[in-house]
Short mmCIF file of C-alpha atoms and ligand atoms in Angstrom, two decimals:
data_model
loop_
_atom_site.label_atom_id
_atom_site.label_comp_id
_atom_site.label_asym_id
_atom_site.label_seq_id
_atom_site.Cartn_x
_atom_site.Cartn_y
_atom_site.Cartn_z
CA UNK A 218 -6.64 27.45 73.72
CA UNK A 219 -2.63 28.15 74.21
CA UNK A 220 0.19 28.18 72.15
CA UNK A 221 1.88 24.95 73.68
CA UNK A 222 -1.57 23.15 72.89
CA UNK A 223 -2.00 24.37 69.68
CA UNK A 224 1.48 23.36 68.76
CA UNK A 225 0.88 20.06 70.11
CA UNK A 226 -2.42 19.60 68.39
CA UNK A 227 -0.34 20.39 64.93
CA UNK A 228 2.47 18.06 65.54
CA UNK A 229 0.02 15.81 67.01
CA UNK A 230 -1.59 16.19 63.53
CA UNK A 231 1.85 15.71 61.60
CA UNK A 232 2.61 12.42 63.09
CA UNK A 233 -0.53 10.58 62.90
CA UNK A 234 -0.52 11.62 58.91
CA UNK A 235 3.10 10.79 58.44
CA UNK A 236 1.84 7.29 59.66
CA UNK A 237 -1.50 7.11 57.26
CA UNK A 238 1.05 8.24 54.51
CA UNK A 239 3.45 6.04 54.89
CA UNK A 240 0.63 2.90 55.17
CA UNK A 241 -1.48 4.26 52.28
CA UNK A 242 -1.94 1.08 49.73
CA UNK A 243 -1.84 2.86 46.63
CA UNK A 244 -2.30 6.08 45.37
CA UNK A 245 -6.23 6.33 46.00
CA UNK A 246 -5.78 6.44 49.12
CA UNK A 247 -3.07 8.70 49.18
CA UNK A 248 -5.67 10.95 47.99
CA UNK A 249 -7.90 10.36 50.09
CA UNK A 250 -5.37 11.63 53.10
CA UNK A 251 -4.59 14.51 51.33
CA UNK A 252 -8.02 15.99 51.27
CA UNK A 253 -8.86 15.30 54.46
CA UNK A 254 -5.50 16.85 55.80
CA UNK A 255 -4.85 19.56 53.60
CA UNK A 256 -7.97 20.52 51.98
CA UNK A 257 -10.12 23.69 52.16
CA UNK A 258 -12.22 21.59 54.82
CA UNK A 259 -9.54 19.28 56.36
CA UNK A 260 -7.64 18.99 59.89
CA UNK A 261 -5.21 21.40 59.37
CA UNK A 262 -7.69 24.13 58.54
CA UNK A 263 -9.63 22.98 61.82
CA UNK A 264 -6.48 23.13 63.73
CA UNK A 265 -5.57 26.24 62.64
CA UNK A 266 -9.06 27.44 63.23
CA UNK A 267 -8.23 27.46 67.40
CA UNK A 268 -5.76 30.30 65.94
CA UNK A 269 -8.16 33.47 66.19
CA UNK A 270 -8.12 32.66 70.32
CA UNK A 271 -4.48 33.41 70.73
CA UNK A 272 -2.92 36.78 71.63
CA UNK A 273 -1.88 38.29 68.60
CA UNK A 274 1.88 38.31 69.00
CA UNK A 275 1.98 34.28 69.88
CA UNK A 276 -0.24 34.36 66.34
CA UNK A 277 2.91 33.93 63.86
CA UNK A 278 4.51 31.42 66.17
CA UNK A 279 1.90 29.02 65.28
CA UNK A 280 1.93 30.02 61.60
CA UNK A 281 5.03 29.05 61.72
CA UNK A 282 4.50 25.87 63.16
CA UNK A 283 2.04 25.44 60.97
CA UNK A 284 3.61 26.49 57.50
CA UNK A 285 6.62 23.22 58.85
CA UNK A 286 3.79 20.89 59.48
CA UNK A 287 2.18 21.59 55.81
CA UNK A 288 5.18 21.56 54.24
CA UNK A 289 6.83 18.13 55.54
CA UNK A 290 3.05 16.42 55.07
CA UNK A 291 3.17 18.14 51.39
CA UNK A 292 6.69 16.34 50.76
CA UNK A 293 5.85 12.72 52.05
CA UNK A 294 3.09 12.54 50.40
CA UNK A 295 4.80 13.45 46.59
CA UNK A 296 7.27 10.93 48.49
CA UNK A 297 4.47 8.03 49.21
CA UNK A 298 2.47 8.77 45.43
CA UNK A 299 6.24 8.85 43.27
CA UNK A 300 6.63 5.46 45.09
CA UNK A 301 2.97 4.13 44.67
CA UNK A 302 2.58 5.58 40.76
CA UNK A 303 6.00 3.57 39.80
CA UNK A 304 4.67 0.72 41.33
CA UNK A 305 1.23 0.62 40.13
CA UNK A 306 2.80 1.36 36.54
CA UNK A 307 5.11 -1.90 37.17
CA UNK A 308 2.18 -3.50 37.94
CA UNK A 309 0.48 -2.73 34.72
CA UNK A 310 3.35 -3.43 32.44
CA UNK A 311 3.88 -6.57 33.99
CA UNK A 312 0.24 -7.53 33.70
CA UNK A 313 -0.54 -5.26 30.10
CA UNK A 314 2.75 -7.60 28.31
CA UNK A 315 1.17 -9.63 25.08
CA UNK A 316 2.63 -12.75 24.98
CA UNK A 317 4.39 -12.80 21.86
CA UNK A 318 3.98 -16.55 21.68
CA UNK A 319 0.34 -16.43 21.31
CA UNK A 320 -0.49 -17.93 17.40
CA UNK A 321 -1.12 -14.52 15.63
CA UNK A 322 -0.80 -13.99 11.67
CA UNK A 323 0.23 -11.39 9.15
CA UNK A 324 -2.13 -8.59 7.72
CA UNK A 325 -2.34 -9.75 4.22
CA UNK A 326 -1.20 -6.71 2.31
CA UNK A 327 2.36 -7.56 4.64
CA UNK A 328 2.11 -11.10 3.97
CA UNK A 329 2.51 -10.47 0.09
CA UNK A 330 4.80 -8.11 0.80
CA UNK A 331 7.17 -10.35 2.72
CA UNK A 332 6.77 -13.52 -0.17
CA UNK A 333 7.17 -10.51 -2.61
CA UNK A 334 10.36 -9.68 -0.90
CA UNK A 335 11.84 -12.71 -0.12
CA UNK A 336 11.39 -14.09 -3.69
CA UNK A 337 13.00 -10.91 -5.32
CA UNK A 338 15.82 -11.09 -2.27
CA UNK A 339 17.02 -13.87 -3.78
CA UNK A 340 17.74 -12.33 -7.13
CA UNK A 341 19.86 -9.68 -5.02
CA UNK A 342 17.15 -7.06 -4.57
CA UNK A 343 17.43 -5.64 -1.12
CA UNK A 344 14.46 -3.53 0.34
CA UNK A 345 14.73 0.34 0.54
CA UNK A 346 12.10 2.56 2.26
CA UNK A 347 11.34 6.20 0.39
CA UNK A 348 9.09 8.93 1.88
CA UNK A 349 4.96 8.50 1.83
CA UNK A 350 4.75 12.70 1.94
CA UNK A 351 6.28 13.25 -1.31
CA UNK A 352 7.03 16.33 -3.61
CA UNK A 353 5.24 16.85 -6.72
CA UNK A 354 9.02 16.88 -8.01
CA UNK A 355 10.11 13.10 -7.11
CA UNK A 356 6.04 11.84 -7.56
CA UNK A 357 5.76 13.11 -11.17
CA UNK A 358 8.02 15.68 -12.74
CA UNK A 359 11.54 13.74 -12.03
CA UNK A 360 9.81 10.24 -13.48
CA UNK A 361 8.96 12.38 -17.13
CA UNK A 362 5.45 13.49 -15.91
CA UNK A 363 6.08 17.26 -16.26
CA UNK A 364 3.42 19.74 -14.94
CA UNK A 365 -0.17 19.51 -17.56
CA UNK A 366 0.98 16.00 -18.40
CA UNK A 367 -1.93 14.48 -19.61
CA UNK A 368 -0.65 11.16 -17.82
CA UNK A 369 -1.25 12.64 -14.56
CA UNK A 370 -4.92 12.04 -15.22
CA UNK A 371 -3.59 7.94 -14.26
CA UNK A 372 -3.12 9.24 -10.51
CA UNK A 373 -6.21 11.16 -8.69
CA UNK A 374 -3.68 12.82 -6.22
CA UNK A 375 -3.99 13.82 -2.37
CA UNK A 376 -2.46 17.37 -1.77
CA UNK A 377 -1.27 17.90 1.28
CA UNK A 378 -1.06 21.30 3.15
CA UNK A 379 2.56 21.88 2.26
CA UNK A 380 3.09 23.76 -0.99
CA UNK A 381 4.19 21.23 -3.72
CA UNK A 382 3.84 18.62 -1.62
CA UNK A 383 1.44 15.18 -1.81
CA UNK A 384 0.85 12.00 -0.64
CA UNK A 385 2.39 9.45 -2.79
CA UNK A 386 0.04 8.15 -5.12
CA UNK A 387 2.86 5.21 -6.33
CA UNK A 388 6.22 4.03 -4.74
CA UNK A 389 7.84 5.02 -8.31
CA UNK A 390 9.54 8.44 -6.99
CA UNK A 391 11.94 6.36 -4.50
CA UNK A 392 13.77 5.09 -7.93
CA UNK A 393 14.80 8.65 -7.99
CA UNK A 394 15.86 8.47 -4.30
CA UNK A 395 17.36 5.32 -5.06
CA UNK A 396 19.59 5.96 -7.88
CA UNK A 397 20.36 9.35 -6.14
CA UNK A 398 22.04 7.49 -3.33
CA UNK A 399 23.64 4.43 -4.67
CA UNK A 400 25.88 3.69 -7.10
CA UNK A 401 24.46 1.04 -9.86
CA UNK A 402 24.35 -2.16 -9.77
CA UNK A 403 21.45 -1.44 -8.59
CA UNK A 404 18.80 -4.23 -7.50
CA UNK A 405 16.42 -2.14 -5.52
CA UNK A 406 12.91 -3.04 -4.13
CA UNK A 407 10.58 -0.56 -2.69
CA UNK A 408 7.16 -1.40 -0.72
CA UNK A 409 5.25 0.80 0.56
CA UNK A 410 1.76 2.51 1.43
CA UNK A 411 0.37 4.65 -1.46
CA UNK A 412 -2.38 6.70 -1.16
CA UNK A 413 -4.99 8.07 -4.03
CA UNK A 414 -8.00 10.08 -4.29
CA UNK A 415 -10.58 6.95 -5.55
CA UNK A 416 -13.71 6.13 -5.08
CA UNK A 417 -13.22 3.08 -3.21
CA UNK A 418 -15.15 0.15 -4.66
CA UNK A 419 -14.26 -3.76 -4.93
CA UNK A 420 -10.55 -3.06 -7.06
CA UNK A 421 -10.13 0.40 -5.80
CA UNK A 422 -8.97 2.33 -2.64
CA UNK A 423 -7.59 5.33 -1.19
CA UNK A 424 -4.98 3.77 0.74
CA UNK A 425 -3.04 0.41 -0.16
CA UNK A 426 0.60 -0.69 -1.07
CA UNK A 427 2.70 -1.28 -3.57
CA UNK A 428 6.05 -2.96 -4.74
CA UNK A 429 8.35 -1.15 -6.59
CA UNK A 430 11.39 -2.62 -8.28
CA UNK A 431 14.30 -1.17 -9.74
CA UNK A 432 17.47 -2.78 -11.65
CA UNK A 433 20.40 -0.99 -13.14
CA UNK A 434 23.75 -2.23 -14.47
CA UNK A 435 25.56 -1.67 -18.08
CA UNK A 436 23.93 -4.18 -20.35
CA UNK A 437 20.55 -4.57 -18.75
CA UNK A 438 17.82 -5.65 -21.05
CA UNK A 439 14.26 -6.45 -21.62
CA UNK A 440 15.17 -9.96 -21.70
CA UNK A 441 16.87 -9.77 -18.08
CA UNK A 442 13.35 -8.07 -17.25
CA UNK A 443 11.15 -10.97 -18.89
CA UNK A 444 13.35 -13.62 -17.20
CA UNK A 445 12.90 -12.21 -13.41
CA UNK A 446 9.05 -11.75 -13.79
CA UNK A 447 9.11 -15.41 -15.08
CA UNK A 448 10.77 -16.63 -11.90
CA UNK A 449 8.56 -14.43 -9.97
CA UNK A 450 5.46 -15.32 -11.16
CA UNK A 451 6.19 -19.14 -11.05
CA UNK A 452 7.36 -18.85 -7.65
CA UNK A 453 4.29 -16.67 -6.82
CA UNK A 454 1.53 -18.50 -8.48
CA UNK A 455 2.61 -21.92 -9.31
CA UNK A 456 5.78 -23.86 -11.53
CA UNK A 457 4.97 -23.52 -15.04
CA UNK A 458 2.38 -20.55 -15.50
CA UNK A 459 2.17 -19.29 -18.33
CA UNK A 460 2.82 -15.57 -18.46
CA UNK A 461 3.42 -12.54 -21.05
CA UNK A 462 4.28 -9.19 -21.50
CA UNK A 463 1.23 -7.12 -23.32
CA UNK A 464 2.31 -3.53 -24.75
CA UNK A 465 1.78 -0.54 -21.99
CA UNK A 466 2.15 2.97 -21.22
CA UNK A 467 3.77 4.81 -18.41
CA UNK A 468 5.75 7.94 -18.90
CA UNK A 469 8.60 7.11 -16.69
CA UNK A 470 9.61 3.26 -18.81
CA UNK A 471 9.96 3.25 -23.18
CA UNK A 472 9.17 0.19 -23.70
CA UNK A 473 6.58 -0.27 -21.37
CA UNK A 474 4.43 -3.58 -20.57
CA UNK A 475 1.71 -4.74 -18.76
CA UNK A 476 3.15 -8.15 -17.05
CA UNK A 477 -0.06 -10.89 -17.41
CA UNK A 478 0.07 -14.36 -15.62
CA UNK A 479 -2.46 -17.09 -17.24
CA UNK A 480 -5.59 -16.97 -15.42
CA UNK A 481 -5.37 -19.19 -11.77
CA UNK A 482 -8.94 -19.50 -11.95
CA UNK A 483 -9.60 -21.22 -15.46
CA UNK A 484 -6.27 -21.68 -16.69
CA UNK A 485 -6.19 -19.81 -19.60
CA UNK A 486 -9.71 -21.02 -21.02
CA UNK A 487 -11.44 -18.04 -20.39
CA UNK A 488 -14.02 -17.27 -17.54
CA UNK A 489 -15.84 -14.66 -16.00
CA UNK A 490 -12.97 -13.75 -13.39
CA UNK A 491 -10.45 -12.79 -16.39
CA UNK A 492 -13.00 -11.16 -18.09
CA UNK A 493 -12.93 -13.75 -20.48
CA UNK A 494 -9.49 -13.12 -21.87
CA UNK A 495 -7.99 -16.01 -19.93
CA UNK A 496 -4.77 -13.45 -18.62
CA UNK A 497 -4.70 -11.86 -15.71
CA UNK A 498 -2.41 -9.10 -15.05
CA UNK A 499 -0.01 -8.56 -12.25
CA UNK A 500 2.11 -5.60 -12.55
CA UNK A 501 3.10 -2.88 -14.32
CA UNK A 502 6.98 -2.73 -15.88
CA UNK A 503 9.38 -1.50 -18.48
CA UNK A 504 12.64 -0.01 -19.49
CA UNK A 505 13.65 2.85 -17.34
CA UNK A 506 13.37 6.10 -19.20
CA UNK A 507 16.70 7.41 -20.42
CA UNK A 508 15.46 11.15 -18.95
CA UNK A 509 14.70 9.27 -15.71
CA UNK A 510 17.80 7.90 -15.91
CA UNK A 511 19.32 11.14 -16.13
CA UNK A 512 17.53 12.45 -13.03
CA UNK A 513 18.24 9.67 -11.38
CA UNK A 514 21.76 11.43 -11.64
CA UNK A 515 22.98 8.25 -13.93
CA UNK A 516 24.54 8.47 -17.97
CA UNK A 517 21.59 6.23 -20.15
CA UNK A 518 24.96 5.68 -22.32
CA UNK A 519 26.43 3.78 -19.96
CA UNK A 520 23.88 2.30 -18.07
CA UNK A 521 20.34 0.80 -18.91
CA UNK A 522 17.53 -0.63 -16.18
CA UNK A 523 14.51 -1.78 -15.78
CA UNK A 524 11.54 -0.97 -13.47
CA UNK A 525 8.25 -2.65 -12.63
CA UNK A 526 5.35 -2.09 -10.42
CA UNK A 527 2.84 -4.26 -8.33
CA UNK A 528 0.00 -3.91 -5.76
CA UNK A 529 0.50 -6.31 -2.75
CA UNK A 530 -3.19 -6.22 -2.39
CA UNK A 531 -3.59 -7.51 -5.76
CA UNK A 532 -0.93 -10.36 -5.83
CA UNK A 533 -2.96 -11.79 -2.72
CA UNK A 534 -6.26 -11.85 -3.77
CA UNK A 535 -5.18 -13.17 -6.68
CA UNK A 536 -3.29 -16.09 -5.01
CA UNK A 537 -5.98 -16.57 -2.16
CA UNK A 538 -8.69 -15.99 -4.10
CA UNK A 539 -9.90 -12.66 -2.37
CA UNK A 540 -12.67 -10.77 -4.02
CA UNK A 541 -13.04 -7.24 -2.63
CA UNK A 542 -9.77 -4.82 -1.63
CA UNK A 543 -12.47 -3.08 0.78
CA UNK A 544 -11.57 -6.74 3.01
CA UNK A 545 -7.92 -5.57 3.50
CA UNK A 546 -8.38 -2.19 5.27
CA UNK A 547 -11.61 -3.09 7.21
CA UNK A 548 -9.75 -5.32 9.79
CA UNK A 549 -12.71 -7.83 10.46
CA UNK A 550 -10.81 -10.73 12.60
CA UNK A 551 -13.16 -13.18 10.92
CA UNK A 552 -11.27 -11.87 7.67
CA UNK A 553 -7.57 -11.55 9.15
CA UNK A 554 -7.58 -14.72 10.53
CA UNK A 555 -7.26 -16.79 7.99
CA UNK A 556 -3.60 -16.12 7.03
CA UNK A 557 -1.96 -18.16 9.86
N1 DAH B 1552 3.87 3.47 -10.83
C1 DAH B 1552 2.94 2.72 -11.63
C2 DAH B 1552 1.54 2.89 -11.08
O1 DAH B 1552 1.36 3.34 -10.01
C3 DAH B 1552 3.31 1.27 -11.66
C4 DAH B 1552 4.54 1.02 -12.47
C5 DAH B 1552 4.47 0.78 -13.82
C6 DAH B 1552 5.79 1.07 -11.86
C7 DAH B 1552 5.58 0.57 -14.57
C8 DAH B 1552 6.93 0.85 -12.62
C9 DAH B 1552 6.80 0.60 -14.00
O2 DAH B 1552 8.14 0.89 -12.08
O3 DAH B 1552 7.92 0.39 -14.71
O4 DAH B 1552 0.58 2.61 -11.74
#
């Protein structure tokens, strides 16, 4: 073995793998050439291996021969792989697209939501989005539920791992956030995911939405607030339902009501699915608190509101006749499909 061979063997070497590079199909078999050139085992290592039969000062020569040879294979094949790997990803993402067109349908919970908004949108209520990680301040204390409340018993609460800080257990705190950041009139609506500590049964879970709604003007009254729900309800759950408001509690509305449609399944007769009473109720409402108010940064002298409160969830198995909230979060096609 001699120097000039040696050196021929290596460029030899660098040609033919400049040539299996550059034809490499994709990046497999880019690989593939890389291990058998430049791994612990491949033909570089054998060439090299003739090394120990040179004189020792011709030694570096081919090291250096070599080092150029490892080096220029090293950079065509990052060359041949940056090339391959943006092709193979075009590849995919031309044949991972969803067609868009295909006939899909809503998730319930956002089907409500959207007939919930677009029915309130045109009584001038446009949609605002509020934090799901709340403070204890904006989830209780700022809506009149100070610290001990008794009424905090109504809302098994998450904590997360932030000091003073929860998962919303209602989408009442963004009327704070609301009335913080625009100036009244308001006509504010707020969906949104809520989340509560529950055992989860047929009418209860951890996780679902709500509605929130929030007017505010000088002069607002209970009467503006009966009139909307009307229109809601009949737009909701048929022309001419008969609805009512029932007397309520909540700390953060004085009055407060529960809102009650006539039953949709035995129209007011009385069955087993109103529990007899022939009402069913939809939502929770009432006059916005004057301290509310107040921390909502607004004067109750000059202005009045009022506030209600719905579950999405609720609204649509009531209009479609759904009988378990456990159907809305376990995403069972069989389920989901029927709200094309
Ligand atoms: N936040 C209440 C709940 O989670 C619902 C509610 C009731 C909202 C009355 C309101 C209201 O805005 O006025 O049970």
């Amino acid at each position: 073995m001699d120097l000039a061979q040696l050196t021929r063997d290596l460029e030899t070497l660098a040609e033919q793998t400049a040539a299996a590079v550059a034809a490499a199909p994709d990046l497999a078999a880019i690989d593939a050439i890389e291990l058998d050139v430049l791994g612990k085992k491949g033909r570089l290592t054998g060439v090299l291996r003739g090394i120990g039969g040179l004189p020792a000062d011709e030694r570096p020569l081919v090291g250096a021969v070599a080092n150029r040879v490892r080096a220029s294979i090293e950079a065509a094949v990052a060359a041949r792989r940056a090339v391959l790997g943006s092709a193979e990803l075009d590849a995919r993402l031309r044949a991972e697209t969803s067609d868009v067109t295909t006939p899909g349908s809503l998730h319930p919970s956002i089907e409500a939501m959207a007939e919930i908004s677009r029915i309130f949108g045109q009584f001038g209520f446009v949609v605002y989005e509020s934090p799901e990680i709340e403070d204890d301040l904006h989830n209780f204390q700022l809506l009149n539920i100070p610290p001990d409340h008794p009424a905090r018993d109504l809302w098994d609460t998450l904590y997360v791992d932030i000091p003073g800080h929860l998962l919303r257990t209602h989408t009442s705190p963004g009327q704070i956030r609301v009335m913080r950041s625009v100036e009244p009139p308001i006509r504010a609506l707020l969906p949104g995911r809520c989340f509560r500590y529950e055992a989860i049964d047929a009418s209860h879970g951890s996780e679902f939405f709500q509605v929130e709604g929030l007017m505010v003007d000088e002069g607002t009254t209970m009467g503006d607030l009966r009139g909307l729900l009307d229109e809601f309800a009949h737009a909701m759950f048929g022309a001419g339902k008969r609805t009512r408001f029932r007397p309520g509690y909540y700390p953060f509305t004085e009055p407060s009501v529960a809102f009650d449609v006539e039953c949709l399944v035995c129209g007011g007769v009385g069955c087993p699915a109103c529990g007899r009473s022939g009402w069913m109720t939809i939502l929770g409402a009432g006059m916005v608190h004057p301290v509310v108010l107040r921390n909502g940064g607004l004067d109750p002298e000059r202005y009045q509101g009022f506030a209600f409160g719905m579950g999405p969830e609720r609204i649509s198995m009531l209009r479609h006749r759904i009988n378990d909230l456990r159907l809305f979060l376990e995403n069972d096609l069989r389920f989901l499909g029927q709200f094309r």
